[in-house]
Short mmCIF file of C-alpha atoms in Angstrom, two decimals:
data_model
loop_
_atom_site.label_atom_id
_atom_site.label_comp_id
_atom_site.label_asym_id
_atom_site.label_seq_id
_atom_site.Cartn_x
_atom_site.Cartn_y
_atom_site.Cartn_z
CA UNK A 1279 -49.70 6.94 -20.19
CA UNK A 1280 -46.44 5.89 -21.83
CA UNK A 1281 -44.69 2.60 -21.40
CA UNK A 1282 -40.92 3.24 -21.17
CA UNK A 1283 -39.73 -0.32 -20.80
CA UNK A 1284 -37.56 -1.60 -23.60
CA UNK A 1285 -35.85 1.73 -24.39
CA UNK A 1286 -32.39 1.26 -25.85
CA UNK A 1287 -30.34 3.85 -23.96
CA UNK A 1288 -27.51 3.80 -26.49
CA UNK A 1289 -29.62 4.61 -29.56
CA UNK A 1290 -32.99 5.96 -28.42
CA UNK A 1291 -31.92 8.51 -25.80
CA UNK A 1292 -29.97 11.66 -26.63
CA UNK A 1293 -28.85 14.71 -24.69
CA UNK A 1294 -27.90 15.01 -21.06
CA UNK A 1295 -29.55 13.07 -18.26
CA UNK A 1296 -30.08 15.56 -15.40
CA UNK A 1297 -28.30 14.88 -12.12
CA UNK A 1298 -31.66 14.69 -10.33
CA UNK A 1299 -32.47 11.60 -12.42
CA UNK A 1300 -29.20 9.81 -11.69
CA UNK A 1301 -27.12 11.38 -14.44
CA UNK A 1302 -23.91 13.36 -14.17
CA UNK A 1303 -25.08 16.48 -15.97
CA UNK A 1304 -22.06 16.12 -18.25
CA UNK A 1305 -22.38 15.89 -22.02
CA UNK A 1306 -18.96 14.34 -22.62
CA UNK A 1307 -15.93 13.01 -20.80
CA UNK A 1308 -12.24 13.39 -21.54
CA UNK A 1309 -9.97 10.34 -21.31
CA UNK A 1310 -9.16 9.15 -17.81
CA UNK A 1311 -6.31 10.66 -15.85
CA UNK A 1312 -5.00 7.37 -14.47
CA UNK A 1313 -1.76 6.60 -16.31
CA UNK A 1314 -0.69 3.25 -14.85
CA UNK A 1315 -1.07 0.95 -11.86
CA UNK A 1316 1.70 -1.37 -10.66
CA UNK A 1317 1.22 -3.96 -7.91
CA UNK A 1318 3.51 -6.27 -5.97
CA UNK A 1319 2.21 -8.99 -3.63
CA UNK A 1320 4.33 -10.66 -0.95
CA UNK A 1321 4.55 -14.35 -1.86
CA UNK A 1322 5.68 -15.79 1.50
CA UNK A 1323 5.82 -14.81 5.16
CA UNK A 1324 9.02 -13.11 6.25
CA UNK A 1325 10.42 -12.37 9.73
CA UNK A 1326 13.21 -10.25 11.17
CA UNK A 1327 14.62 -9.48 14.60
CA UNK A 1328 17.04 -6.89 13.21
CA UNK A 1329 17.01 -3.16 13.95
CA UNK A 1330 18.41 -2.59 10.43
CA UNK A 1331 15.78 -2.05 7.75
CA UNK A 1332 15.34 -4.83 5.19
CA UNK A 1333 13.33 -4.75 1.96
CA UNK A 1334 10.19 -6.90 1.92
CA UNK A 1335 8.57 -5.88 -1.38
CA UNK A 1336 9.71 -3.98 -4.46
CA UNK A 1337 7.90 -2.63 -7.46
CA UNK A 1338 9.33 -0.73 -10.42
CA UNK A 1339 7.86 1.41 -13.17
CA UNK A 1340 8.83 4.26 -15.47
CA UNK A 1341 6.73 7.40 -15.00
CA UNK A 1342 5.02 8.70 -18.15
CA UNK A 1343 5.87 12.29 -17.19
CA UNK A 1344 8.11 14.02 -14.68
CA UNK A 1345 5.16 16.09 -13.46
CA UNK A 1346 2.57 13.38 -12.82
CA UNK A 1347 1.66 12.33 -9.30
CA UNK A 1348 2.23 8.86 -7.88
CA UNK A 1349 0.00 7.59 -5.08
CA UNK A 1350 1.46 4.66 -3.15
CA UNK A 1351 -0.63 2.35 -0.99
CA UNK A 1352 0.55 -0.57 1.09
CA UNK A 1353 -1.68 -2.91 3.05
CA UNK A 1354 0.55 -4.82 5.45
CA UNK A 1355 -0.47 -7.78 7.60
CA UNK A 1356 2.14 -7.75 10.31
CA UNK A 1357 2.94 -9.31 13.67
CA UNK A 1358 5.14 -8.22 16.56
CA UNK A 1359 6.47 -10.87 18.93
CA UNK A 1360 8.65 -10.66 22.04
CA UNK A 1361 10.75 -13.52 20.62
CA UNK A 1362 11.40 -14.73 24.19
CA UNK A 1363 13.86 -11.86 24.62
CA UNK A 1364 11.98 -8.57 25.03
CA UNK A 1365 8.99 -7.05 26.77
CA UNK A 1366 9.17 -3.61 25.10
CA UNK A 1367 9.26 -4.44 21.41
CA UNK A 1368 8.09 -2.53 18.36
CA UNK A 1369 8.51 -2.32 14.62
CA UNK A 1370 8.91 0.15 11.80
CA UNK A 1371 7.33 -0.03 8.35
CA UNK A 1372 8.71 2.29 5.68
CA UNK A 1373 7.79 2.99 2.07
CA UNK A 1374 10.85 4.30 0.22
CA UNK A 1375 11.30 5.49 -3.36
CA UNK A 1376 14.42 5.66 -5.50
CA UNK A 1377 14.56 7.49 -8.82
CA UNK A 1378 17.78 7.81 -10.78
CA UNK A 1379 19.92 6.73 -7.83
CA UNK A 1380 18.39 9.24 -5.41
CA UNK A 1381 16.15 7.93 -2.65
CA UNK A 1382 13.91 9.15 0.14
CA UNK A 1383 11.22 7.81 2.44
CA UNK A 1384 7.63 8.44 1.39
CA UNK A 1385 6.20 7.44 4.77
CA UNK A 1386 7.35 5.64 7.91
CA UNK A 1387 5.21 4.21 10.71
CA UNK A 1388 6.13 2.89 14.14
CA UNK A 1389 3.95 0.58 16.21
CA UNK A 1390 4.53 -1.38 19.40
CA UNK A 1391 2.88 -3.80 21.80
CA UNK A 1392 3.08 -1.70 24.98
CA UNK A 1393 -0.65 -1.66 25.63
CA UNK A 1394 -1.17 -5.32 24.77
CA UNK A 1395 1.04 -7.16 27.21
CA UNK A 1396 4.29 -7.04 29.06
CA UNK A 1397 5.76 -10.43 28.39
CA UNK A 1398 8.58 -11.65 26.20
CA UNK A 1399 6.16 -14.21 24.76
CA UNK A 1400 3.46 -11.66 23.91
CA UNK A 1401 2.57 -11.05 20.32
CA UNK A 1402 0.16 -8.86 18.42
CA UNK A 1403 -1.01 -9.11 14.82
CA UNK A 1404 -1.86 -5.77 13.27
CA UNK A 1405 -3.06 -4.74 9.83
CA UNK A 1406 -1.24 -1.53 8.89
CA UNK A 1407 -2.11 0.75 5.97
CA UNK A 1408 0.59 3.05 4.66
CA UNK A 1409 0.14 5.63 1.92
CA UNK A 1410 1.79 8.64 0.39
CA UNK A 1411 1.97 10.76 -2.75
CA UNK A 1412 4.97 12.14 -4.62
CA UNK A 1413 5.93 13.74 -7.94
CA UNK A 1414 8.58 11.64 -9.73
CA UNK A 1415 10.47 14.62 -11.21
CA UNK A 1416 11.92 12.42 -13.98
CA UNK A 1417 10.92 9.79 -16.50
CA UNK A 1418 13.56 7.29 -15.43
CA UNK A 1419 12.87 4.04 -13.59
CA UNK A 1420 11.21 4.49 -10.21
CA UNK A 1421 11.67 1.79 -7.57
CA UNK A 1422 9.38 1.66 -4.55
CA UNK A 1423 10.21 -0.49 -1.55
CA UNK A 1424 8.37 -1.70 1.54
CA UNK A 1425 10.98 -2.00 4.30
CA UNK A 1426 10.70 -3.28 7.87
CA UNK A 1427 12.73 -3.53 11.05
CA UNK A 1428 12.36 -3.82 14.82
CA UNK A 1429 13.12 -1.21 17.43
CA UNK A 1430 16.05 -3.42 18.46
CA UNK A 1431 13.95 -5.84 20.49
CA UNK A 1432 11.63 -8.71 19.62
CA UNK A 1433 10.69 -9.81 16.13
CA UNK A 1434 8.54 -8.42 13.33
CA UNK A 1435 6.77 -10.60 10.79
CA UNK A 1436 5.06 -9.69 7.52
CA UNK A 1437 2.47 -12.12 6.18
CA UNK A 1438 2.38 -13.10 2.53
CA UNK A 1439 0.22 -14.98 0.09
CA UNK A 1440 1.14 -18.39 1.56
CA UNK A 1441 -0.54 -17.73 4.92
CA UNK A 1442 -4.05 -19.22 4.97
CA UNK A 1443 -4.98 -16.99 7.91
CA UNK A 1444 -5.08 -13.90 5.66
CA UNK A 1445 -7.40 -13.40 2.71
CA UNK A 1446 -5.45 -10.32 1.67
CA UNK A 1447 -1.68 -10.74 1.74
CA UNK A 1448 0.66 -7.79 2.07
CA UNK A 1449 0.38 -5.73 -1.10
CA UNK A 1450 2.23 -2.67 -2.45
CA UNK A 1451 0.47 -0.55 -5.11
CA UNK A 1452 1.63 2.50 -7.07
CA UNK A 1453 -0.86 4.51 -9.15
CA UNK A 1454 0.47 7.18 -11.51
CA UNK A 1455 -2.02 9.89 -12.45
CA UNK A 1456 -2.06 13.31 -14.06
CA UNK A 1457 -3.65 16.30 -12.38
#
């Protein structure tokens, strides 16, 4: 019987470890395809009762290639509140991109409180995850925005890093990768 303890895997083992033994079956790997990651974290809580969209978070980067892909993720801790004025209130969250002066929405979500109460003092706190993918089409500065607004009634709040009730504040992440 052989004792295999104490084998230095970096100098005493060569070849390919089969997948059945926990290996990948690969003999080499090319450099990773992830080009860059940019993150923006909301520093403080923010609230709005406006139906006009306002920017909450922004991040900027310059794509390494016009043909790469950019995956955008946003974890939003949000709250809707009747604000003592409305019983049918809701909010919109939008991720928008602008490249070279041209902009478009990547994704837009609507949520409301209809099934949670029918009072102008009702509120609901909801974690919302938004994501989308796009091709930049240029190597000029790319700006990505998290925007929010109400449906014209109530108030929407976005929680930031200063709120002790949330371990994970609202965060916007862009990951550029090649395919």
